[in-house]
XYZ file of C-alpha atoms in Angstrom:
540
model
C 42.742 -55.069 99.929
C 42.027 -55.406 96.168
C 44.698 -53.987 94.060
C 43.491 -51.267 91.628
C 44.815 -51.476 88.063
C 46.069 -48.289 86.752
C 43.930 -46.851 83.909
C 45.894 -45.715 80.924
C 44.360 -43.602 78.137
C 43.502 -45.614 75.000
C 45.725 -45.282 72.092
C 43.997 -44.060 68.856
C 42.930 -46.839 66.605
C 44.500 -46.500 63.022
C 41.945 -47.167 60.382
C 43.141 -48.640 57.156
C 42.078 -45.917 54.632
C 42.835 -48.423 51.709
C 39.874 -50.523 52.793
C 37.390 -47.816 51.909
C 38.039 -47.617 48.051
C 38.023 -51.378 48.097
C 34.528 -51.415 49.586
C 33.341 -48.910 47.039
C 34.843 -50.917 44.178
C 33.085 -54.049 45.578
C 29.762 -52.224 45.734
C 30.131 -50.927 42.230
C 31.037 -54.334 40.927
C 27.888 -55.778 42.562
C 25.936 -53.081 41.065
C 27.266 -53.790 37.592
C 26.435 -57.429 37.972
C 22.941 -56.467 39.054
C 22.659 -54.340 35.919
C 23.717 -57.322 33.757
C 21.228 -59.496 35.305
C 18.183 -57.259 35.231
C 18.819 -55.010 32.173
C 16.269 -54.974 29.278
C 19.071 -54.520 26.755
C 19.568 -57.627 24.777
C 22.634 -59.621 25.498
C 23.451 -58.017 28.937
C 21.888 -61.042 30.856
C 23.968 -63.541 28.785
C 27.217 -61.620 29.574
C 26.418 -61.619 33.159
C 25.522 -65.286 33.360
C 28.490 -66.455 31.274
C 30.342 -69.279 33.164
C 33.587 -69.421 31.120
C 35.860 -66.958 29.478
C 35.027 -68.350 26.106
C 31.326 -67.965 26.609
C 31.925 -64.446 28.004
C 33.992 -63.584 24.994
C 31.324 -64.912 22.651
C 28.463 -62.868 24.061
C 30.685 -59.723 24.214
C 31.520 -60.162 20.487
C 27.864 -60.553 19.585
C 27.037 -57.438 21.632
C 29.807 -55.238 20.170
C 28.806 -56.348 16.597
C 25.248 -55.378 17.352
C 26.302 -52.033 18.647
C 28.486 -51.451 15.513
C 25.739 -52.382 13.157
C 23.237 -50.252 15.000
C 25.623 -47.287 14.787
C 26.153 -47.638 11.017
C 22.448 -47.838 10.390
C 21.816 -44.738 12.562
C 24.461 -42.863 10.742
C 22.809 -43.496 7.439
C 19.513 -42.391 8.860
C 21.126 -39.238 10.155
C 22.566 -38.452 6.718
C 19.142 -38.901 5.207
C 17.641 -36.625 7.835
C 20.301 -34.032 7.448
C 20.769 -33.885 3.664
C 17.295 -34.721 2.266
C 14.732 -33.566 4.773
C 12.456 -31.958 2.141
C 10.267 -33.413 -0.563
C 8.528 -31.661 -3.483
C 5.164 -33.294 -4.307
C 1.840 -32.393 -5.875
C -0.742 -30.605 -3.630
C -3.630 -32.544 -2.352
C -6.194 -30.475 -4.192
C -6.233 -28.471 -7.583
C -5.859 -24.703 -7.265
C -8.417 -22.523 -9.043
C -6.674 -20.333 -11.703
C -8.311 -17.088 -10.349
C -6.291 -17.481 -7.052
C -3.080 -16.626 -8.929
C -2.123 -13.319 -10.725
C -2.224 -12.959 -14.517
C 1.363 -12.820 -15.578
C 3.130 -9.392 -16.126
C 3.472 -9.019 -19.931
C 6.483 -7.092 -21.013
C 6.981 -6.238 -24.710
C 10.145 -4.791 -26.086
C 10.230 -3.597 -29.743
C 13.566 -4.313 -31.508
C 12.973 -1.311 -33.534
C 13.629 1.012 -30.604
C 14.555 4.320 -32.185
C 12.352 6.662 -34.238
C 14.181 7.242 -37.512
C 12.595 10.609 -37.820
C 14.534 11.741 -34.790
C 17.743 9.721 -35.269
C 18.964 7.751 -38.256
C 21.408 5.237 -36.779
C 22.859 3.865 -40.060
C 23.659 7.345 -41.429
C 25.076 8.649 -38.209
C 27.331 5.510 -37.736
C 28.653 5.634 -41.241
C 29.315 9.340 -40.890
C 31.250 8.912 -37.648
C 33.210 5.767 -38.395
C 33.303 5.147 -42.170
C 33.778 8.526 -43.608
C 36.129 11.585 -43.467
C 33.668 13.774 -41.638
C 32.417 13.503 -38.070
C 29.161 14.293 -36.358
C 28.552 17.292 -34.172
C 28.587 16.723 -30.398
C 24.795 16.368 -30.058
C 24.689 13.726 -32.627
C 27.682 11.984 -31.101
C 25.924 11.773 -27.726
C 22.871 10.323 -29.417
C 24.972 7.748 -31.291
C 26.748 6.650 -28.120
C 23.535 6.272 -26.242
C 21.882 4.220 -29.011
C 24.962 2.002 -29.378
C 24.208 0.642 -25.820
C 21.116 -1.039 -27.242
C 22.921 -2.554 -30.262
C 24.422 -6.038 -30.537
C 27.782 -6.795 -29.022
C 29.277 -6.589 -32.558
C 29.923 -2.809 -31.938
C 31.607 -3.393 -28.658
C 33.945 -6.076 -29.840
C 35.823 -4.781 -33.020
C 38.590 -2.205 -32.509
C 37.508 -0.251 -35.510
C 34.684 0.971 -33.316
C 35.953 0.562 -29.674
C 39.102 2.474 -30.345
C 37.343 5.316 -32.058
C 34.404 6.174 -29.782
C 34.040 9.882 -29.547
C 34.869 11.374 -26.140
C 31.387 12.392 -24.988
C 29.267 11.558 -21.873
C 25.623 11.574 -22.794
C 22.771 11.235 -20.379
C 21.816 7.899 -21.704
C 18.450 7.283 -20.278
C 17.247 10.805 -21.075
C 18.289 10.457 -24.730
C 16.827 6.964 -25.040
C 13.403 8.175 -23.714
C 13.403 11.083 -26.185
C 14.455 8.966 -29.172
C 12.437 5.821 -28.441
C 9.248 4.782 -30.037
C 6.188 5.646 -27.902
C 3.770 3.202 -26.290
C 1.105 4.260 -28.974
C 3.607 3.308 -31.689
C 4.232 -0.109 -30.224
C 0.949 -1.325 -28.525
C -1.726 -0.954 -31.199
C -4.561 -2.819 -29.448
C -5.279 -4.781 -26.312
C -8.413 -6.262 -25.052
C -9.772 -9.245 -23.196
C -13.568 -9.800 -23.550
C -15.147 -6.391 -23.624
C -12.474 -4.791 -21.607
C -9.845 -2.623 -23.400
C -6.365 -2.787 -21.739
C -4.056 -0.777 -23.950
C -3.900 2.137 -21.474
C -2.866 -0.372 -18.786
C 0.587 -0.720 -20.266
C 3.289 1.268 -18.640
C 6.892 2.193 -19.410
C 9.667 -0.085 -18.114
C 13.417 0.525 -18.318
C 15.232 -2.618 -19.205
C 18.560 -3.686 -20.603
C 16.837 -3.785 -23.887
C 15.870 -0.122 -23.678
C 12.314 1.298 -23.227
C 9.772 -1.499 -22.967
C 6.152 -1.706 -22.075
C 4.550 -3.834 -19.275
C 1.108 -4.889 -18.363
C 0.162 -6.019 -14.818
C 3.524 -5.327 -13.246
C 4.258 -3.710 -9.971
C 4.916 0.039 -9.368
C 8.237 1.498 -8.319
C 6.942 1.776 -4.767
C 6.071 -1.906 -4.642
C 9.089 -3.056 -6.554
C 11.904 -1.231 -4.853
C 12.876 -0.371 -1.331
C 12.392 3.172 -0.165
C 15.179 5.709 -0.017
C 17.761 3.494 -1.833
C 17.518 4.338 -5.603
C 18.893 7.542 -7.077
C 16.310 10.221 -8.163
C 17.504 11.006 -11.707
C 14.827 8.901 -13.564
C 12.195 6.280 -13.046
C 12.552 2.684 -13.745
C 8.757 1.988 -13.848
C 5.979 4.305 -14.484
C 3.108 2.150 -13.154
C 1.169 3.978 -10.439
C -1.286 1.289 -9.238
C -0.370 -0.212 -5.915
C -0.515 -3.963 -5.002
C -2.438 -3.504 -1.763
C -4.040 -6.950 -1.667
C -1.396 -9.322 -2.970
C 2.015 -10.804 -2.249
C 3.462 -13.874 -3.889
C 3.980 -15.747 -0.505
C 0.476 -15.124 0.729
C -1.518 -14.688 -2.532
C -4.469 -12.383 -2.719
C -5.673 -11.309 0.751
C -8.960 -12.639 2.147
C -11.920 -10.441 1.056
C -9.984 -8.687 -1.640
C -12.195 -7.786 -4.621
C -12.106 -9.790 -7.913
C -10.826 -6.782 -9.870
C -7.627 -5.918 -8.103
C -3.993 -5.200 -8.968
C -2.093 -7.275 -10.014
C -5.115 -8.547 -12.049
C -6.288 -12.130 -11.322
C -5.861 -14.894 -13.876
C -8.951 -16.175 -15.639
C -9.910 -19.373 -17.357
C -9.510 -20.347 -20.979
C -12.766 -18.651 -21.864
C -10.972 -15.288 -21.457
C -8.267 -14.462 -23.996
C -6.025 -11.446 -24.046
C -5.565 -10.117 -27.615
C -2.540 -7.710 -28.047
C -1.573 -6.213 -31.327
C 1.899 -4.686 -31.586
C 3.596 -2.820 -34.473
C 6.618 -1.173 -35.765
C 6.899 1.347 -38.484
C 8.791 0.047 -41.459
C 11.113 3.015 -41.587
C 12.087 2.516 -37.824
C 13.207 -1.086 -38.401
C 17.033 -0.907 -38.132
C 18.882 -3.970 -39.293
C 22.342 -2.385 -38.779
C 21.952 -2.036 -35.021
C 20.234 -5.357 -34.326
C 20.238 -8.664 -36.098
C 16.921 -9.843 -34.530
C 13.780 -8.048 -35.588
C 10.337 -8.153 -34.095
C 9.436 -7.939 -30.556
C 10.752 -9.599 -27.375
C 7.937 -10.943 -25.097
C 8.690 -11.743 -21.532
C 5.900 -13.326 -19.324
C 6.950 -13.103 -15.733
C 5.481 -12.971 -12.134
C 4.396 -9.425 -11.404
C 7.035 -9.076 -8.586
C 9.925 -9.963 -10.945
C 11.960 -7.197 -12.705
C 12.002 -8.176 -16.391
C 15.441 -8.930 -18.062
C 14.547 -9.271 -21.781
C 18.186 -9.981 -22.827
C 18.111 -13.317 -20.885
C 14.504 -14.568 -20.748
C 12.187 -13.822 -23.651
C 10.230 -15.208 -26.538
C 10.929 -13.651 -29.841
C 7.747 -12.551 -31.738
C 8.534 -12.133 -35.539
C 6.973 -9.287 -37.582
C 3.727 -10.080 -39.527
C 3.195 -13.179 -37.251
C 0.294 -14.333 -35.118
C 1.257 -16.267 -32.075
C -0.939 -17.950 -29.565
C 0.389 -18.525 -26.050
C -1.287 -21.193 -23.819
C -0.309 -20.806 -20.294
C 0.115 -23.555 -17.751
C 1.086 -22.113 -14.329
C 3.723 -23.792 -12.223
C 3.419 -22.868 -8.556
C 5.666 -24.127 -5.850
C 4.768 -23.329 -2.145
C 6.427 -24.370 1.106
C 4.716 -25.866 4.149
C 4.729 -23.896 7.369
C 6.592 -26.673 9.227
C 9.689 -25.942 7.150
C 9.938 -22.412 8.643
C 12.038 -23.857 11.439
C 14.467 -25.312 8.947
C 17.600 -23.379 7.850
C 17.428 -22.045 4.258
C 20.308 -24.377 3.226
C 18.398 -27.482 4.378
C 15.142 -26.487 2.758
C 16.982 -24.889 -0.294
C 14.887 -21.857 -0.449
C 14.506 -18.397 1.081
C 11.346 -16.866 2.625
C 11.002 -13.137 1.883
C 11.948 -12.143 5.414
C 15.155 -14.232 5.451
C 16.962 -12.728 2.473
C 16.812 -8.952 2.258
C 17.800 -7.446 -0.999
C 19.384 -3.889 -1.142
C 17.222 -2.602 -3.936
C 14.273 -4.890 -4.408
C 11.374 -5.088 -1.828
C 10.502 -8.663 -2.557
C 12.992 -11.555 -2.715
C 12.867 -13.902 -5.715
C 15.686 -15.576 -7.633
C 15.407 -13.294 -10.659
C 15.582 -10.047 -8.540
C 18.499 -11.428 -6.597
C 20.339 -12.260 -9.855
C 19.683 -8.729 -11.170
C 21.083 -7.331 -7.925
C 24.117 -9.709 -8.036
C 24.958 -8.708 -11.525
C 24.658 -5.064 -10.656
C 27.035 -5.479 -7.639
C 29.443 -7.603 -9.802
C 29.465 -5.050 -12.585
C 30.151 -2.151 -10.195
C 32.991 -4.158 -8.607
C 34.619 -5.111 -12.044
C 33.964 -1.944 -14.156
C 33.520 0.730 -11.478
C 30.100 1.556 -12.999
C 26.688 -0.030 -13.916
C 24.631 -0.332 -17.069
C 21.935 2.321 -17.461
C 19.077 -0.197 -16.731
C 20.592 -1.624 -13.481
C 19.374 -0.224 -10.085
C 21.872 2.003 -8.518
C 22.319 4.413 -5.550
C 22.895 8.163 -5.706
C 26.478 8.673 -6.859
C 26.915 5.389 -8.618
C 28.165 6.150 -12.121
C 26.503 4.897 -15.282
C 28.817 3.059 -17.674
C 29.595 4.840 -20.898
C 29.629 3.175 -24.220
C 33.440 2.665 -24.191
C 32.980 0.487 -21.028
C 30.247 -1.696 -22.522
C 32.863 -4.421 -23.336
C 33.584 -4.631 -19.603
C 29.853 -4.741 -18.726
C 29.357 -7.628 -21.277
C 32.392 -9.551 -20.003
C 31.235 -9.092 -16.443
C 27.745 -10.597 -17.268
C 29.270 -13.524 -19.080
C 31.758 -14.241 -16.249
C 28.996 -14.152 -13.658
C 26.813 -16.474 -15.664
C 29.607 -19.057 -15.960
C 30.567 -18.745 -12.293
C 27.007 -19.228 -11.093
C 26.853 -22.412 -13.345
C 30.097 -23.657 -11.648
C 28.665 -23.124 -8.281
C 25.739 -25.293 -8.991
C 28.212 -27.915 -10.111
C 30.091 -27.364 -6.835
C 33.342 -26.620 -8.717
C 34.111 -23.193 -7.255
C 32.752 -20.594 -4.848
C 33.903 -17.485 -6.802
C 30.585 -15.600 -6.413
C 28.990 -17.463 -3.517
C 28.220 -14.091 -2.000
C 25.282 -13.931 -4.407
C 23.488 -16.549 -2.602
C 20.572 -16.586 -4.965
C 18.650 -19.644 -3.985
C 15.058 -20.168 -5.130
C 12.379 -18.360 -3.314
C 10.092 -20.619 -1.121
C 6.987 -19.449 -3.055
C 7.428 -19.152 -6.827
C 5.199 -18.944 -9.816
C 6.357 -19.639 -13.430
C 4.222 -19.611 -16.448
C 4.885 -22.467 -18.775
C 3.999 -21.758 -22.331
C 2.794 -23.680 -25.355
C 3.229 -21.516 -28.450
C 1.668 -21.909 -31.918
C 2.425 -19.494 -34.814
C 1.052 -18.540 -38.075
C 1.237 -15.755 -40.688
C -0.687 -12.618 -39.693
C -2.404 -10.264 -42.221
C -5.000 -8.577 -40.163
C -3.911 -5.046 -41.260
C -4.733 -5.923 -44.818
C -8.106 -7.128 -43.887
C -8.677 -4.005 -41.904
C -7.594 -1.787 -44.801
C -9.722 -3.520 -47.235
C -12.777 -3.230 -44.886
C -12.165 0.356 -44.001
C -11.341 1.528 -47.582
C -14.814 2.754 -48.421
C -14.936 4.642 -45.155
C -11.265 6.021 -44.936
C -9.777 6.138 -48.374
C -6.145 6.608 -47.288
C -6.361 3.737 -44.616
C -4.462 1.351 -46.850
C -1.560 3.775 -47.252
C -1.294 4.300 -43.514
C -1.441 0.422 -42.918
C 1.277 -0.140 -45.450
C 3.728 2.016 -43.326
C 3.470 -0.447 -40.378
C 4.387 -4.110 -39.803
C 2.293 -5.726 -37.068
C 2.104 -8.842 -35.062
C -0.577 -10.358 -32.846
C -0.326 -12.068 -29.440
C -3.129 -14.204 -27.918
C -2.679 -15.227 -24.284
C -4.969 -17.628 -22.265
C -4.818 -20.233 -19.590
C -5.233 -23.741 -20.625
C -7.636 -24.727 -17.787
C -9.784 -23.448 -14.907
C -7.677 -25.431 -12.327
C -4.138 -26.733 -12.070
C -2.042 -28.831 -9.727
C 0.413 -26.944 -7.832
C 3.645 -28.281 -6.153
C 4.375 -28.154 -2.452
C 7.645 -28.273 -0.670
C 6.975 -30.387 2.404
C 8.856 -32.397 5.176
C 10.062 -35.728 4.060
C 12.013 -36.716 7.072
C 11.566 -34.548 10.265
C 12.842 -34.800 13.715
C 10.018 -37.095 14.810
C 10.796 -39.400 11.859
C 14.496 -39.358 12.702
C 13.861 -40.345 16.404
C 11.348 -43.065 15.471
C 13.805 -44.535 12.970
C 16.621 -44.471 15.426
C 14.272 -46.068 18.113
C 13.352 -48.836 15.604
C 16.970 -49.568 14.742
C 18.008 -49.625 18.442
C 15.044 -51.920 19.227
C 15.866 -54.267 16.404
C 19.595 -54.532 17.287
C 19.657 -54.223 21.062
C 16.060 -54.250 22.308
C 16.671 -50.752 23.395
C 13.896 -48.513 24.402
C 13.057 -45.325 26.473
C 12.975 -47.527 29.545
C 16.440 -48.797 28.840
C 17.656 -45.135 28.882
C 16.189 -44.829 32.407
C 18.009 -48.079 33.374
C 21.307 -46.715 32.238
C 20.941 -43.360 34.105
C 19.859 -45.328 37.232
C 22.729 -47.941 37.162
C 25.513 -45.762 35.863
C 24.830 -42.317 37.358
C 22.167 -42.249 40.132
C 23.068 -45.508 42.019
C 26.790 -45.092 41.914
C 26.492 -41.496 43.151
C 24.328 -42.677 46.102
C 26.709 -45.524 46.960
C 29.710 -43.187 47.090
C 27.898 -40.560 49.101
C 26.634 -43.128 51.646
C 30.190 -44.637 51.883
C 31.588 -41.142 52.629
C 28.913 -40.564 55.344
C 29.584 -43.843 57.042
C 33.291 -43.177 57.170
C 32.719 -39.622 58.652
C 30.442 -41.110 61.430
C 32.939 -43.720 62.717
C 34.473 -42.927 66.130
C 38.131 -41.830 66.201
C 38.791 -43.719 69.640
């Protein structure tokens, strides 16, 4: 009988769990060596084939230096792409002059007040330099007119400490006392077309001025924001076919508003005049007329930007438009990078269209209100905002001076006192560069002599007025505009980085796929396969 061996249950086999990480590390090490041997990146193969520690150290050093140099060059390319992505250059083709608007022409007489209605010199002497005083009505007129005078009257205490305690309706009084458009604009024509009646009244910081080819209040200002006490502009024509960014719309008629520019053959002749008895040297040191040539969508500021036209002078103004547009590809850039605002990016409270001039007017208004608690009569304001009285003009002038200096400091990056203004240039701008010639003007005398046989007293009427003449024309039929375009876009940045990587390391798009494969995809597969193999092993 064969003896039967007893069968005992098998004892569980204890697997060494420490062996598993060792296998994974070994597999990853082999994978890394495979990467070094087959990589398209320069230097990797030499590192993998190195036979000695010295050789290995040499090729590692070369590789690290290549990477460092590559990183330094890419950093420089990035700074160029980030800080200077835009270039301003001449447009490829000249632009016909009739594709742009004729400039808005604003004329401000320095002799603002009719002496027949109010004699400034007499009233000032009576109020401040005599023992008698004016009645309240005259005091109110004097305080209103003083806001148009030089800063001399708002500086010396002999005036500022003795202002009468009155609160006139400044704009209403100025409109009643000011010289009329007929007194100021004597003649206007271009070719056979008369344009005197096209001038309209404009309220400015220089008082009542007269503008040709500007926008109406509806086109200039936002709806429902301004107060309703008085109008800033009396123009009624609407700009239905033109914006500065888009120009005249396709199919718009040649005769439109704002009027189109014309070539050098068409010259605008404007005669302006002031009655001799209205010329007031006490109130203002400058005499003559302030001439402002500006884009139709800009609100004129004669106190800051003007050409002074003396009395009895004939000036000829040759215009050379300077236009700057922006390529559509820059719409995706931030305003800070392209250094300009499109109209839909920077909304102003009062003005419908954004441009640097309107933004600065609004900024000055806000700063004056914050500093003085009121605004000057010519500044846009909401219902309930108080107009500064004459005793507060010193504060208004100081606020304007402070703001101008602060804006200059911002441009020099010295301070950020009024950075909230944020009045960068508009992405579409038009400026009218001028070349001015000047000579004596005696046309009224010629007219008097010629008309004497017909109108005997014409010479006497002419002698009562001092006149000047302005001739405005464009220098050419075409001009070269400027264009803000992309200097260094994202594609250029990627191409430059690829060139540097290829030069230093032989790196390409295929090398990126290699890195993803050897350092992400393949290791993940190895680890997952290892875990599956371990889970499938028998326990007994």
